Amino acid sequence: MAATKKQTAGKKKPTVRPQAKKTATAKPAARPVKAAAPQKKAAAPKKARSPKPASAGAPTAEQVRKVITALKAAPVEQAAPVEQAAPAEQAAPPERAAQPERYNPAVIEPKWQKRWEHDKLYRSVIDPSRPKHYALTMLPYPSGNLHIGHWYAMAPSDARARFMRMRGYNVMFPMGFDAFGLPAENAAIKDGVHPMKRTYANIAYMREQLRSMGAMFDWEREAISSDPEYYRWTQWFFIQLFKHGLAYKKLAPVDWCPTCNTTLAREQVWGEDRHCERCGTPVIKKNLEQWFFRTTKYAEELLRFDGIDWPDKVREMQTNWIGRSEGAEVTFPVIGHQSSSTTEAQMTDDSITVFTTRPDTLWGATFMVLAPEHPLVAKLTTPERRAEVEAYIAQAIRQTDIDRESTEKEKTGVFIGAYAVNPVNGARLPIWIADYVLMTYGTGAIMAVPAHDERDFAFALKFGLPILPVIERPDRLAKSFALGGTMHDGFADALRAEGIPFEERQGSLYITIPPEKLDRYIEIARRFVRPDSWNEVVGLRWVFIFHDGVWEWDSLEAEARILARCHALEPDVRDKRTVMEMLWAVEFYRDVLYHDAYGTMIHSGPFSGTPGATAKTDVIRWLEATGKGRGTVTYRLRDWLISRQRYWGAPIPMVYCPDCGIVPVPEDQLPVTLPEDVEWLPTGQSPLKLHPTWKQTTCPNCGKPAERDTDTMDTFMCSSWYHLRYLSPHYDQGPFDPKEYDYWMPVDTYTGGAEHATMHLIYTRFFHKALRDMGIVKGDEPMLQLRNQGQILGPDGQRMSKSRGNVIDPDEQVRLYGADTVRAYLMFGYEWSEGGPWSTENIQGVVRWLNRVWTIVIETVDGRRRSGDGSPADERALRRITHQTIQKVTRDLEEFQFNTVVSALMELTNALYKYRDSLMGTAAWEEAITNLLLLTAPVAPHITEELWQRLGKPYSIHQQRWPVADPAIAAEEVITLAVQVNGKVRDHITVPADTSEDAIKAAALASEGARKYMDGKSPKNVVYVKGRLVNIVV
RNA sequence: GCCGAGGUGGCGGAAUGGCAGACGCGGCGGUCUCAAAAACCGCUGCCCUCACGGGCGUGAGGGUUCAACUCCCUCCCUCGGCACCA
């Protein structure tokens, strides 16, 4: 079930997502290829272990290695019995011997896979004489079996790697396993199977499944993140980051299940209501000491994508994720609460610093809001407010993230009794706390400018806090509402006379005032307003019009004066706590009361009149000059929380000494290995924490007893550098062999799912840049080119899932059609970056195609149609198609356009059938057949290898050079051009390709269709598009 | 709500601003066969027409252009990401 959840979460690991987790016992897939145990050191997994040494502590790396070796060597216990029975139709028909041999992938595919492996055909070694190409595709999590999605990601990537290899590049295309992680551990809690045992059994099985794909993986470069020889260096990297100040420990809120009494990883928090995976209890936040990596230090650089070819989509997602905001920090002094009940303000030493992207709205601040967790809250809260404030904080902390972050939610908050002073105008601002202000962004405190911030507006309206517009509306919309009975007779006539438009409904006037007539309107309104009432203008200007004067609504003082007079005049508005609340009651006004656009500053003291274009920068400059604030940049990106209270991960290599504090494990003592003898109890506690002795160690510094960190690292840490471990998976002098690094890095082409855009793909860039700054790696980016595949859906167009019963099992498809057909279908059936539903019907097209390829080549070998009586024109035509196909396939493979690669190959195949009776046996035929196989080799490596051999060509087709098209042969001799009259096709003309433009135009004008539709008129213009058409404009 | 991608035959999908629908599935017809399947060959956007031919067509509406699936504006819908980020 964890897997189901993870499937929907969908962005947890840089792995190609498995469709569903397989437990160690469920393994229905029967496969034609026996999962051959590669090694013969068949020591059975050590089950009954000798008692641990009295000193206990961590097992040595050697101990763990032994177990792993045993597990790797042991036959996979849950592997299915090998199904040898070939499908009935594959049995060679004894009768009708004259029939050509049928295409039988079940025989040829395993045969060639064994041969390639035996010959180390895909072994990649440093070769300075050839250009290198590091092709990388995201590694799988060893869930237990391969999903069709893995094939969709990997098979086209393999085809492209093969293509690059045939073009002369020294290609490295490695594969490994992102082997640490939660599913194996959760499964262990259910059935007691040790995560290590399960994981390595799954890897052994999936490795064989991957082999059935016929990919050019170099298995000697395989890296498994849970091997001690791997995570030794994961830990080493942690220590390097720590030593360079990029890893730090701090108190941070984590999800906590109050029933299980433990923290939960994000993966364990389920559903919209964010409940605990095991007990269903909604999680709460709890503060714990956690390790973080300082990703924010690289926020600015991560926004730059110089020199790398990554999809815009990923770049944009990363840019949004990092979320750069320019603004200012402004400091608001706090008024002592001792005197808050008096009119005498008393300054204190305290101050609140806020971040704002709109310093141009500073004069409109009417209150302050702190996050409930803000450190100043306890200090500033007045005694009489304390009970209410503490109650609010308690419930806010209990809030789930979903509740708290929901934009639908009613605003809540409480006044803490204290006040701050607006440094720009001295206004006294009440300080509130509210959960819509997040401690984790900016400074955890805001100045509220309700007139120009939607959230502040809603909050102020709800709690009766004043709202004061300070930015002019860019649309210059002004309105006035004259309630029936508030104006003397003749008001409407006066407006009409002035040309001011209004609507009259039930005795009231709804007036929209043209900006240039604002002053005139105010004069007229003042003349007509009754002494016991008032009129007002809202929008472009904000004035209250009384019979004895026009009051500008331009400050908090004015707010108070206006409100008092209105209350005195009209009992109906006495329940309105602010001017804006009064205005909001008028439906007609609502669309002009709030806006968040930039515009000319108003009601802003000396800055009034500053145009919107420069307002922000002008104010920042002034803040800095006067010391009231400074321009700053804030990012949405948070530091990366590394700690996981989990067993199946790389232990954090840190020791806590009562005397020396936090001490890293000395590098020569790495790896800190996981203990094996742990119990799988549903306590929610990490087995590392519960283990009686594992955490006990001595301080590397002073030698006194000390404790290990019992947390492990986020598995994204492991996958942030796996591309480096592939370089030299068994190297023990460092994380990678520098010789290998210098030759192979950076990764030239990286393929995988776009769902990793904001997690893995940011982490790995951060990791590389941090290592660069430590002098460990070179260059600014780890992966030069990134391409994302889409997702294969179920045949019903829905996401594949066991519960829907729409899962396509690649093993079964391979059994039905062969790996080459599955590969070719995955490339042909979809725009690769889009994906789409699996179709059992459409795959038939590819089934037929490969059978046609098989048949035509076998016929060629048999020579049964050797006629060769085709005309020279036919030969030229076939050669032209052959060379055009070379051009198209080359270009489209380069561009990852796999679907049109296959369609071009189909067209060449169709051409061969067209000419099979006339040209078979000719040189043109030989050329076409040879190139068809070479061009198809990356797509369907087995069938092409088989047919290549049967043609008597030298092994291996995959070591041949990629064909090069001859443009002269590819060029058309005659071209057919459309003849358009006024853009509509009316005729076609066929001319030699080298016909001059003038002659073509003349021919077009003379064509029957053109003459008919020109209707005797003379052409105004004749447009010739080379090789395409002639458009006659009349 | 914000950001991004995308809407093309019955279906999957092709189309440097230049003949929309390549290639394939499905469908129809033919060859082969006692028959069926397979295989091979042909046709297949919609509408009118016996036909020749014509009209209409790339989510909707406008615009730019000799020419728009493609570029611009407005709107509708689908998918992905983010979401009280001050």
Short mmCIF file of N, CA, C and O in Angstrom, two decimals, chain A residues 330-380:
data_model
loop_
_atom_site.label_atom_id
_atom_site.label_comp_id
_atom_site.label_asym_id
_atom_site.label_seq_id
_atom_site.Cartn_x
_atom_site.Cartn_y
_atom_site.Cartn_z
N VAL A 330 12.38 46.10 6.32
CA VAL A 330 12.14 47.36 7.01
C VAL A 330 11.96 47.05 8.49
O VAL A 330 11.31 46.07 8.84
N THR A 331 12.56 47.88 9.31
CA THR A 331 12.49 47.63 10.74
C THR A 331 11.49 48.58 11.40
O THR A 331 11.54 49.79 11.21
N PHE A 332 10.56 47.98 12.14
CA PHE A 332 9.53 48.72 12.85
C PHE A 332 9.82 48.68 14.34
O PHE A 332 9.77 47.60 14.93
N PRO A 333 10.11 49.82 14.97
CA PRO A 333 10.32 49.82 16.43
C PRO A 333 9.03 49.42 17.15
O PRO A 333 7.93 49.69 16.66
N VAL A 334 9.20 48.79 18.29
CA VAL A 334 8.04 48.36 19.08
C VAL A 334 7.84 49.32 20.25
O VAL A 334 8.80 49.77 20.87
N ILE A 335 6.57 49.62 20.50
CA ILE A 335 6.24 50.50 21.63
C ILE A 335 6.04 49.63 22.85
O ILE A 335 5.35 48.60 22.78
N GLY A 336 6.64 50.03 23.98
CA GLY A 336 6.56 49.23 25.19
C GLY A 336 5.13 48.99 25.62
O GLY A 336 4.28 49.88 25.59
N HIS A 337 4.84 47.76 26.02
CA HIS A 337 3.46 47.46 26.33
C HIS A 337 3.06 47.98 27.71
O HIS A 337 1.89 48.08 28.02
N GLN A 338 4.05 48.33 28.53
CA GLN A 338 3.70 48.89 29.84
C GLN A 338 2.82 50.11 29.67
O GLN A 338 1.95 50.39 30.47
N SER A 339 3.10 50.85 28.59
CA SER A 339 2.39 52.12 28.43
C SER A 339 1.29 52.03 27.38
O SER A 339 0.75 53.03 26.99
N SER A 340 1.00 50.81 26.98
CA SER A 340 0.05 50.69 25.87
C SER A 340 -1.34 51.16 26.27
O SER A 340 -2.14 51.51 25.43
N SER A 341 -1.62 51.18 27.58
CA SER A 341 -2.94 51.64 27.98
C SER A 341 -2.97 53.15 28.14
O SER A 341 -4.01 53.74 28.30
N THR A 342 -1.81 53.78 28.09
CA THR A 342 -1.77 55.24 28.16
C THR A 342 -1.58 55.79 26.77
O THR A 342 -1.34 55.06 25.81
N THR A 343 -1.70 57.04 26.62
CA THR A 343 -1.48 57.64 25.31
C THR A 343 -0.02 57.88 25.05
O THR A 343 0.40 58.05 23.92
N GLU A 344 0.78 57.86 26.11
CA GLU A 344 2.21 58.09 25.95
C GLU A 344 2.90 56.85 25.41
O GLU A 344 2.93 55.80 26.04
N ALA A 345 3.41 56.95 24.24
CA ALA A 345 4.13 55.82 23.68
C ALA A 345 5.54 55.79 24.25
O ALA A 345 6.18 56.82 24.41
N GLN A 346 5.96 54.60 24.55
CA GLN A 346 7.31 54.49 25.10
C GLN A 346 8.09 53.52 24.24
O GLN A 346 7.72 52.35 24.10
N MET A 347 9.17 53.97 23.68
CA MET A 347 9.95 53.11 22.79
C MET A 347 10.67 52.05 23.62
O MET A 347 11.06 52.28 24.75
N THR A 348 10.81 50.88 23.04
CA THR A 348 11.57 49.83 23.69
C THR A 348 12.78 49.51 22.82
O THR A 348 12.96 50.11 21.76
N ASP A 349 13.57 48.58 23.26
CA ASP A 349 14.70 48.15 22.43
C ASP A 349 14.27 47.17 21.35
O ASP A 349 15.02 46.85 20.45
N ASP A 350 13.05 46.68 21.49
CA ASP A 350 12.60 45.67 20.54
C ASP A 350 12.20 46.31 19.22
O ASP A 350 11.74 47.45 19.17
N SER A 351 12.36 45.51 18.18
CA SER A 351 11.87 45.96 16.89
C SER A 351 11.51 44.73 16.07
O SER A 351 11.97 43.63 16.34
N ILE A 352 10.66 44.95 15.11
CA ILE A 352 10.23 43.86 14.23
C ILE A 352 10.73 44.19 12.83
O ILE A 352 10.45 45.27 12.30
N THR A 353 11.45 43.26 12.27
CA THR A 353 11.90 43.44 10.90
C THR A 353 11.01 42.63 9.99
O THR A 353 10.74 41.45 10.25
N VAL A 354 10.50 43.29 8.97
CA VAL A 354 9.62 42.60 8.03
C VAL A 354 10.28 42.58 6.66
O VAL A 354 11.15 43.40 6.35
N PHE A 355 9.85 41.61 5.84
CA PHE A 355 10.24 41.62 4.43
C PHE A 355 9.00 42.00 3.63
O PHE A 355 7.91 41.49 3.89
N THR A 356 9.20 42.89 2.67
CA THR A 356 8.08 43.24 1.79
C THR A 356 8.57 43.38 0.37
O THR A 356 9.68 43.86 0.13
N THR A 357 7.75 42.91 -0.59
CA THR A 357 8.09 43.15 -1.99
C THR A 357 7.52 44.48 -2.45
O THR A 357 7.75 44.88 -3.58
N ARG A 358 6.76 45.12 -1.56
CA ARG A 358 6.11 46.37 -1.96
C ARG A 358 6.45 47.50 -0.99
O ARG A 358 5.55 48.07 -0.34
N PRO A 359 7.72 47.88 -0.91
CA PRO A 359 8.04 49.01 -0.02
C PRO A 359 7.31 50.28 -0.43
O PRO A 359 7.14 51.18 0.40
N ASP A 360 6.83 50.34 -1.68
CA ASP A 360 6.10 51.54 -2.11
C ASP A 360 4.74 51.64 -1.43
O ASP A 360 4.06 52.67 -1.55
N THR A 361 4.33 50.59 -0.70
CA THR A 361 3.04 50.67 0.00
C THR A 361 3.21 50.90 1.49
O THR A 361 2.25 50.80 2.25
N LEU A 362 4.44 51.22 1.91
CA LEU A 362 4.74 51.36 3.35
C LEU A 362 3.78 52.30 4.08
O LEU A 362 3.41 52.06 5.23
N TRP A 363 3.38 53.38 3.41
CA TRP A 363 2.51 54.37 4.08
C TRP A 363 1.10 53.85 4.30
O TRP A 363 0.33 54.43 5.02
N GLY A 364 0.82 52.72 3.67
CA GLY A 364 -0.51 52.13 3.84
C GLY A 364 -0.55 51.03 4.89
O GLY A 364 -1.58 50.36 5.06
N ALA A 365 0.58 50.81 5.58
CA ALA A 365 0.59 49.78 6.63
C ALA A 365 -0.32 50.22 7.75
O ALA A 365 -0.22 51.36 8.24
N THR A 366 -1.23 49.34 8.17
CA THR A 366 -2.14 49.72 9.25
C THR A 366 -2.06 48.78 10.44
O THR A 366 -2.66 49.02 11.46
N PHE A 367 -1.36 47.66 10.26
CA PHE A 367 -1.10 46.77 11.40
C PHE A 367 0.07 45.86 11.05
O PHE A 367 0.54 45.88 9.91
N MET A 368 0.55 45.13 12.04
CA MET A 368 1.65 44.18 11.83
C MET A 368 1.13 42.79 12.14
O MET A 368 0.26 42.62 12.99
N VAL A 369 1.70 41.80 11.46
CA VAL A 369 1.34 40.42 11.79
C VAL A 369 2.60 39.58 11.92
O VAL A 369 3.48 39.63 11.06
N LEU A 370 2.69 38.87 13.04
CA LEU A 370 3.80 37.94 13.25
C LEU A 370 3.29 36.52 13.06
O LEU A 370 2.13 36.22 13.35
N ALA A 371 4.19 35.64 12.60
CA ALA A 371 3.85 34.22 12.61
C ALA A 371 3.66 33.80 14.05
O ALA A 371 4.34 34.31 14.95
N PRO A 372 2.78 32.85 14.32
CA PRO A 372 2.56 32.43 15.71
C PRO A 372 3.85 31.94 16.37
O PRO A 372 4.00 32.09 17.59
N GLU A 373 4.76 31.38 15.58
CA GLU A 373 6.00 30.85 16.15
C GLU A 373 7.07 31.92 16.29
O GLU A 373 8.21 31.62 16.67
N HIS A 374 6.77 33.14 15.92
CA HIS A 374 7.80 34.18 15.92
C HIS A 374 8.37 34.36 17.33
O HIS A 374 7.63 34.44 18.30
N PRO A 375 9.71 34.43 17.44
CA PRO A 375 10.33 34.48 18.76
C PRO A 375 9.93 35.70 19.60
O PRO A 375 9.99 35.65 20.83
N LEU A 376 9.50 36.77 18.97
CA LEU A 376 9.16 37.97 19.75
C LEU A 376 7.77 37.89 20.36
O LEU A 376 7.42 38.72 21.22
N VAL A 377 6.99 36.92 19.95
CA VAL A 377 5.58 36.90 20.39
C VAL A 377 5.49 36.81 21.91
O VAL A 377 4.78 37.60 22.55
N ALA A 378 6.25 35.87 22.48
CA ALA A 378 6.16 35.68 23.93
C ALA A 378 6.54 36.96 24.66
O ALA A 378 5.91 37.35 25.64
N LYS A 379 7.55 37.62 24.16
CA LYS A 379 8.06 38.80 24.84
C LYS A 379 7.11 40.00 24.73
O LYS A 379 6.95 40.78 25.67
N LEU A 380 6.49 40.15 23.58
CA LEU A 380 5.70 41.36 23.33
C LEU A 380 4.26 41.24 23.81
O LEU A 380 3.58 42.26 23.99
#
